[in-house]
């Protein structure tokens, strides 16, 4: 019966695929006589799965969430009809909580079943993964051959059928929000990765396979199967993983090669093996960050493997199919030993027994103090940890650890728990691994406390206090006093509250101290907004220097930069449009107050450049983030600094010295930052510098060879116009470094301190321009320097009228030099902008 229904289903599907093939994204070059590859359209997937569920008593189908654009995500569980899935889930949870007893149980009950999870096409345009999943579902829904029966006797199969429906529909690697979902398993900024995490924590699979494409290192070794090269994250119990991971990879390889006669093309028919990085390569394909799906699953005890099929073709689909079958057969033959290793990971965590780690690597606990005024960063951290299946506790009485007293209600993470490695990799400081490899595949530092802005204090003793299991938090803010009120510039939630009030027509002010103020009102709207924010807002007088803020319209340049900046701005409460460079050339920026660029793209024509200049001259703010955008700002003439960059794969957490300016409001003088493809600036005077890398030991954690060249160098500065800001720190990188988001709001909502220009700095620029040959003769430069010496004298005396008078005289002298060809256009424009900034500052 099933065979007839399957044939009917495939007839219908094949006809539909032919009809829609012209609409699908290009599937790559197809070799002669190869069956044309038309990936299954997303809209066909649910009907296929639904029919399987109707026709097979092995199939359970569930919609487990929606993508960023609202498309359904599907899980399919395949099991034998008599299997009690809830009982199997409960057993997996018991294995996690009581691994010693569970080990005894499986020895006495070898017929137990293990969850085996397969993730389909997390990158939307890597189509073969999902298509292979559909073929696997079809097989295990109906077939009764010995191999199928043996696999179902030993495994519960869980498929996340199409992890990225947006990308599959759009023909893109990323989802509909532009995020690479295979970089999001720590942050959980996107719903698709959060759903993946939920599925992993629901089942605690023994094996996790992530189906990707396309890698072909040679015509002899087709595709790629992990385990990876080093460096390996020290938070893994990596020796237990390797006991079977390499053997399983080679079993997948063997299954693929043994079936090579069944492939359509000579490329596959002649293959000798696959590329297994751990076996075949020294470095460059590592498992260091937990952001990748299989690496993340390893922290839950799974044998995680990324599988990279060689080509976007029918043979590429079969490669995935065969690799999964090889892994399934291996897991079925070795499930007892592999499960015992998974149990050993949990036992080591619970008993705080880590034989592969140095003493002291794992603290006994992390204490998470709660800031009374603004607990929102800690709240987010606790909720994130709980979603990751990390145990968090809440003290029911005061306690002391490390000589410090903590109040009742303080949260802490005990490190004698089954997933201690996951807890630690999320909360530790990280380390500098620059000497451990020649290259890294992606980020090498991600620690939540510093980059999210909450405290996680490692304790060298276990915390002895009555405590309860933490529950997901939804802290209610509090409005106290009669007003006016101060909103501290302390978090993303604080700035989001400010923007919500502005959008509700409240008068909001920003003081030179960087904090925000709102006048008292009847309180209903204000009260509700504060309560929803989670922040305590107290009465405080509005400073005399405070300036009222206006609503701003923000545009983010769609320019190939790292995604996350738009999300960061939206989380800060700004209304944001994403625009193409061509739109600026065609229409200008009249409808916007702020333009944020975080990538290398511009429209290379005069109209674009002139519209950018007009936008800035009319008061628009231009913010360039990172190396690519900084280089483009220099090309546009928005800065006269030299742009210096590190190697592309350099990244990490850095120590930063923040100057006392409004651009750094809310940050300590010595604080942190995050870099990716690092950038720093030279040939710039101090009066434009808002922050610099620390003078010593500035690189804290990550991978950056020869980082010393950037030590002490400027990393945030103002351009030649006071409305231009260059951020060398990645303030919105993949929506992760939330602690740095406020650098964006500080640049958008500046006060007078943002005008850093000084007469002394201008004099230094004149001297530099003279050395650079920007003046026709020394007398022209000397005349300007003499004028600026007087200006600097009056500025020190705070003689505003004389500063203004001499600045206007300086502008007249510049004009005279220009009319007599005594000064270059570059020096004239920059020094004129400086003079205008000085006038704005003193008027």
Tab-separated table of C-alpha atoms in Angstrom, residues 607-836:
chain	number	residue	atom	x	y	z
A	607	UNK	CA	25.602	62.354	-7.102
A	608	UNK	CA	26.069	59.994	-4.157
A	609	UNK	CA	28.980	62.002	-2.790
A	610	UNK	CA	27.227	65.361	-3.166
A	611	UNK	CA	24.055	64.046	-1.519
A	612	UNK	CA	26.085	62.760	1.432
A	613	UNK	CA	27.760	66.181	1.772
A	614	UNK	CA	24.409	67.972	1.610
A	615	UNK	CA	22.946	65.613	4.200
A	616	UNK	CA	25.778	66.321	6.642
A	617	UNK	CA	25.810	70.087	5.987
A	618	UNK	CA	22.069	70.163	6.677
A	619	UNK	CA	22.626	68.620	10.109
A	620	UNK	CA	22.389	64.920	9.297
A	621	UNK	CA	24.532	62.547	11.328
A	622	UNK	CA	26.766	60.019	9.546
A	623	UNK	CA	27.989	57.011	11.545
A	624	UNK	CA	30.552	54.620	10.014
A	625	UNK	CA	31.092	51.293	11.801
A	626	UNK	CA	34.060	49.028	11.266
A	627	UNK	CA	36.810	48.694	8.708
A	628	UNK	CA	34.808	48.709	5.476
A	629	UNK	CA	32.664	51.700	6.372
A	630	UNK	CA	35.685	53.603	7.723
A	631	UNK	CA	37.557	53.115	4.465
A	632	UNK	CA	34.543	54.350	2.516
A	633	UNK	CA	34.262	57.387	4.812
A	634	UNK	CA	37.876	58.232	4.005
A	635	UNK	CA	37.194	57.832	0.277
A	636	UNK	CA	34.254	60.218	0.626
A	637	UNK	CA	36.501	62.771	2.346
A	638	UNK	CA	34.612	62.554	5.662
A	639	UNK	CA	37.788	61.947	7.664
A	640	UNK	CA	41.419	62.839	7.197
A	641	UNK	CA	42.583	59.965	9.419
A	642	UNK	CA	44.540	57.034	8.053
A	643	UNK	CA	42.512	53.819	8.236
A	644	UNK	CA	44.401	50.750	9.458
A	645	UNK	CA	42.971	47.238	9.528
A	646	UNK	CA	43.923	43.843	10.881
A	647	UNK	CA	43.501	40.579	9.034
A	648	UNK	CA	39.973	39.573	8.062
A	649	UNK	CA	39.569	36.773	10.593
A	650	UNK	CA	40.932	38.733	13.562
A	651	UNK	CA	38.356	39.347	16.266
A	652	UNK	CA	37.861	39.561	19.979
A	653	UNK	CA	37.158	41.445	23.180
A	654	UNK	CA	39.444	44.423	23.796
A	655	UNK	CA	40.209	46.848	26.601
A	656	UNK	CA	39.312	50.409	25.638
A	657	UNK	CA	40.091	53.798	27.174
A	658	UNK	CA	37.003	55.972	26.739
A	659	UNK	CA	37.490	59.743	26.863
A	660	UNK	CA	35.131	61.951	28.842
A	661	UNK	CA	32.805	62.884	25.988
A	662	UNK	CA	29.124	62.350	25.292
A	663	UNK	CA	30.064	59.695	22.732
A	664	UNK	CA	31.288	57.572	25.646
A	665	UNK	CA	28.462	58.401	28.061
A	666	UNK	CA	27.540	55.414	30.196
A	667	UNK	CA	30.939	53.734	29.843
A	668	UNK	CA	33.779	53.681	32.345
A	669	UNK	CA	37.088	55.364	31.579
A	670	UNK	CA	38.587	51.866	31.280
A	671	UNK	CA	36.024	49.566	29.729
A	672	UNK	CA	35.657	46.996	26.970
A	673	UNK	CA	34.869	46.767	23.268
A	674	UNK	CA	34.564	44.161	20.527
A	675	UNK	CA	36.365	44.042	17.178
A	676	UNK	CA	35.942	41.952	14.032
A	677	UNK	CA	38.275	42.637	11.135
A	678	UNK	CA	39.781	45.240	13.489
A	679	UNK	CA	40.239	48.866	12.504
A	680	UNK	CA	42.143	51.682	14.151
A	681	UNK	CA	43.018	55.204	13.116
A	682	UNK	CA	46.291	57.097	12.844
A	683	UNK	CA	47.341	60.600	11.730
A	684	UNK	CA	44.550	62.117	13.792
A	685	UNK	CA	44.947	64.672	16.572
A	686	UNK	CA	43.665	63.985	20.071
A	687	UNK	CA	40.918	66.583	19.851
A	688	UNK	CA	38.926	64.263	17.603
A	689	UNK	CA	39.488	61.032	19.535
A	690	UNK	CA	36.660	59.705	21.726
A	691	UNK	CA	38.200	56.333	22.585
A	692	UNK	CA	41.423	54.378	22.058
A	693	UNK	CA	42.602	50.846	22.570
A	694	UNK	CA	44.205	50.538	26.008
A	695	UNK	CA	47.870	51.439	26.350
A	696	UNK	CA	48.860	47.960	27.550
A	697	UNK	CA	47.365	44.474	27.562
A	698	UNK	CA	44.543	45.763	25.405
A	699	UNK	CA	43.635	42.454	23.707
A	700	UNK	CA	41.660	40.384	26.191
A	701	UNK	CA	40.266	37.365	24.347
A	702	UNK	CA	39.977	36.112	20.793
A	703	UNK	CA	42.272	35.719	17.803
A	704	UNK	CA	44.384	38.598	16.478
A	705	UNK	CA	47.958	37.973	15.442
A	706	UNK	CA	50.326	40.923	15.860
A	707	UNK	CA	47.667	42.897	17.695
A	708	UNK	CA	50.331	45.006	19.438
A	709	UNK	CA	50.510	47.302	16.410
A	710	UNK	CA	47.095	48.706	17.401
A	711	UNK	CA	47.821	49.143	21.101
A	712	UNK	CA	46.962	52.635	22.306
A	713	UNK	CA	45.604	53.691	18.918
A	714	UNK	CA	42.336	55.621	18.419
A	715	UNK	CA	39.261	53.469	17.811
A	716	UNK	CA	36.380	56.003	17.994
A	717	UNK	CA	36.732	59.474	16.507
A	718	UNK	CA	34.949	62.398	14.942
A	719	UNK	CA	35.394	63.089	11.246
A	720	UNK	CA	36.205	66.424	9.636
A	721	UNK	CA	32.625	67.481	10.378
A	722	UNK	CA	31.173	67.289	13.882
A	723	UNK	CA	28.269	65.221	12.579
A	724	UNK	CA	30.533	62.422	11.333
A	725	UNK	CA	31.444	59.613	13.750
A	726	UNK	CA	33.728	56.658	13.051
A	727	UNK	CA	33.289	53.628	15.315
A	728	UNK	CA	36.111	51.126	15.066
A	729	UNK	CA	34.280	48.917	17.568
A	730	UNK	CA	31.623	46.567	16.202
A	731	UNK	CA	28.729	48.030	18.152
A	732	UNK	CA	25.990	45.893	16.587
A	733	UNK	CA	27.858	42.804	15.401
A	734	UNK	CA	25.271	40.066	14.721
A	735	UNK	CA	23.068	41.657	17.402
A	736	UNK	CA	25.430	40.265	20.049
A	737	UNK	CA	27.492	42.963	21.873
A	738	UNK	CA	24.454	44.607	23.468
A	739	UNK	CA	26.641	46.460	25.951
A	740	UNK	CA	28.064	48.466	23.037
A	741	UNK	CA	24.725	49.380	21.419
A	742	UNK	CA	24.629	52.653	23.336
A	743	UNK	CA	27.626	53.896	21.365
A	744	UNK	CA	25.097	54.195	18.534
A	745	UNK	CA	22.521	56.110	20.566
A	746	UNK	CA	25.280	58.330	21.969
A	747	UNK	CA	26.280	59.266	18.421
A	748	UNK	CA	22.657	59.819	17.418
A	749	UNK	CA	21.706	61.853	20.502
A	750	UNK	CA	24.842	63.941	21.133
A	751	UNK	CA	25.295	67.114	23.114
A	752	UNK	CA	27.909	69.860	22.895
A	753	UNK	CA	30.646	67.591	24.209
A	754	UNK	CA	30.447	65.639	20.961
A	755	UNK	CA	32.122	68.603	19.251
A	756	UNK	CA	35.641	67.643	20.255
A	757	UNK	CA	37.400	70.181	18.035
A	758	UNK	CA	39.815	72.537	19.825
A	759	UNK	CA	41.999	75.413	18.702
A	760	UNK	CA	45.077	73.471	19.856
A	761	UNK	CA	44.035	70.483	17.748
A	762	UNK	CA	43.469	72.745	14.753
A	763	UNK	CA	46.975	74.156	15.185
A	764	UNK	CA	48.409	70.617	15.166
A	765	UNK	CA	46.523	69.927	11.940
A	766	UNK	CA	47.953	73.052	10.316
A	767	UNK	CA	51.446	71.871	11.230
A	768	UNK	CA	50.748	68.404	9.825
A	769	UNK	CA	49.307	69.825	6.612
A	770	UNK	CA	52.359	72.016	6.219
A	771	UNK	CA	54.588	68.935	6.483
A	772	UNK	CA	52.321	67.156	3.986
A	773	UNK	CA	52.716	69.978	1.435
A	774	UNK	CA	49.131	71.239	1.652
A	775	UNK	CA	50.298	74.924	1.692
A	776	UNK	CA	52.006	76.884	-1.076
A	777	UNK	CA	54.587	78.305	1.336
A	778	UNK	CA	55.510	78.376	5.012
A	779	UNK	CA	54.160	81.915	5.508
A	780	UNK	CA	50.586	80.808	4.774
A	781	UNK	CA	50.770	78.057	7.391
A	782	UNK	CA	52.511	80.338	9.900
A	783	UNK	CA	49.778	82.976	9.636
A	784	UNK	CA	47.119	80.386	10.456
A	785	UNK	CA	49.158	79.009	13.382
A	786	UNK	CA	49.589	82.473	14.892
A	787	UNK	CA	45.826	83.007	14.690
A	788	UNK	CA	45.171	79.634	16.348
A	789	UNK	CA	47.645	80.378	19.154
A	790	UNK	CA	45.544	83.386	20.111
A	791	UNK	CA	42.366	81.350	19.739
A	792	UNK	CA	43.692	78.672	22.084
A	793	UNK	CA	44.636	81.331	24.652
A	794	UNK	CA	41.121	82.791	24.689
A	795	UNK	CA	39.561	79.297	24.826
A	796	UNK	CA	41.582	78.497	27.956
A	797	UNK	CA	40.280	81.714	29.500
A	798	UNK	CA	36.737	80.737	28.423
A	799	UNK	CA	36.426	84.150	26.764
A	800	UNK	CA	33.601	83.110	24.466
A	801	UNK	CA	33.172	86.440	22.635
A	802	UNK	CA	36.876	86.648	21.775
A	803	UNK	CA	36.953	82.970	20.714
A	804	UNK	CA	34.046	83.605	18.342
A	805	UNK	CA	35.583	86.807	16.983
A	806	UNK	CA	38.981	85.210	16.316
A	807	UNK	CA	37.389	82.080	14.826
A	808	UNK	CA	35.513	84.242	12.321
A	809	UNK	CA	38.805	86.004	11.567
A	810	UNK	CA	40.437	82.609	11.066
A	811	UNK	CA	37.747	81.677	8.528
A	812	UNK	CA	38.383	84.944	6.660
A	813	UNK	CA	42.084	84.127	6.538
A	814	UNK	CA	41.300	80.656	5.168
A	815	UNK	CA	39.191	82.220	2.432
A	816	UNK	CA	42.013	84.599	1.571
A	817	UNK	CA	44.437	81.663	1.298
A	818	UNK	CA	42.022	79.779	-0.925
A	819	UNK	CA	41.443	82.749	-3.263
A	820	UNK	CA	45.203	83.146	-3.653
A	821	UNK	CA	45.897	79.425	-4.159
A	822	UNK	CA	47.936	79.230	-0.962
A	823	UNK	CA	46.115	76.205	0.491
A	824	UNK	CA	44.928	72.883	-0.904
A	825	UNK	CA	41.227	72.163	-1.252
A	826	UNK	CA	41.521	69.319	1.287
A	827	UNK	CA	43.132	71.494	3.981
A	828	UNK	CA	40.724	74.352	3.298
A	829	UNK	CA	37.651	72.153	3.658
A	830	UNK	CA	38.832	70.389	6.804
A	831	UNK	CA	39.968	73.561	8.591
A	832	UNK	CA	36.758	75.343	7.581
A	833	UNK	CA	34.734	72.502	9.115
A	834	UNK	CA	36.884	72.767	12.228
A	835	UNK	CA	36.187	76.491	12.489
A	836	UNK	CA	32.447	75.920	12.048
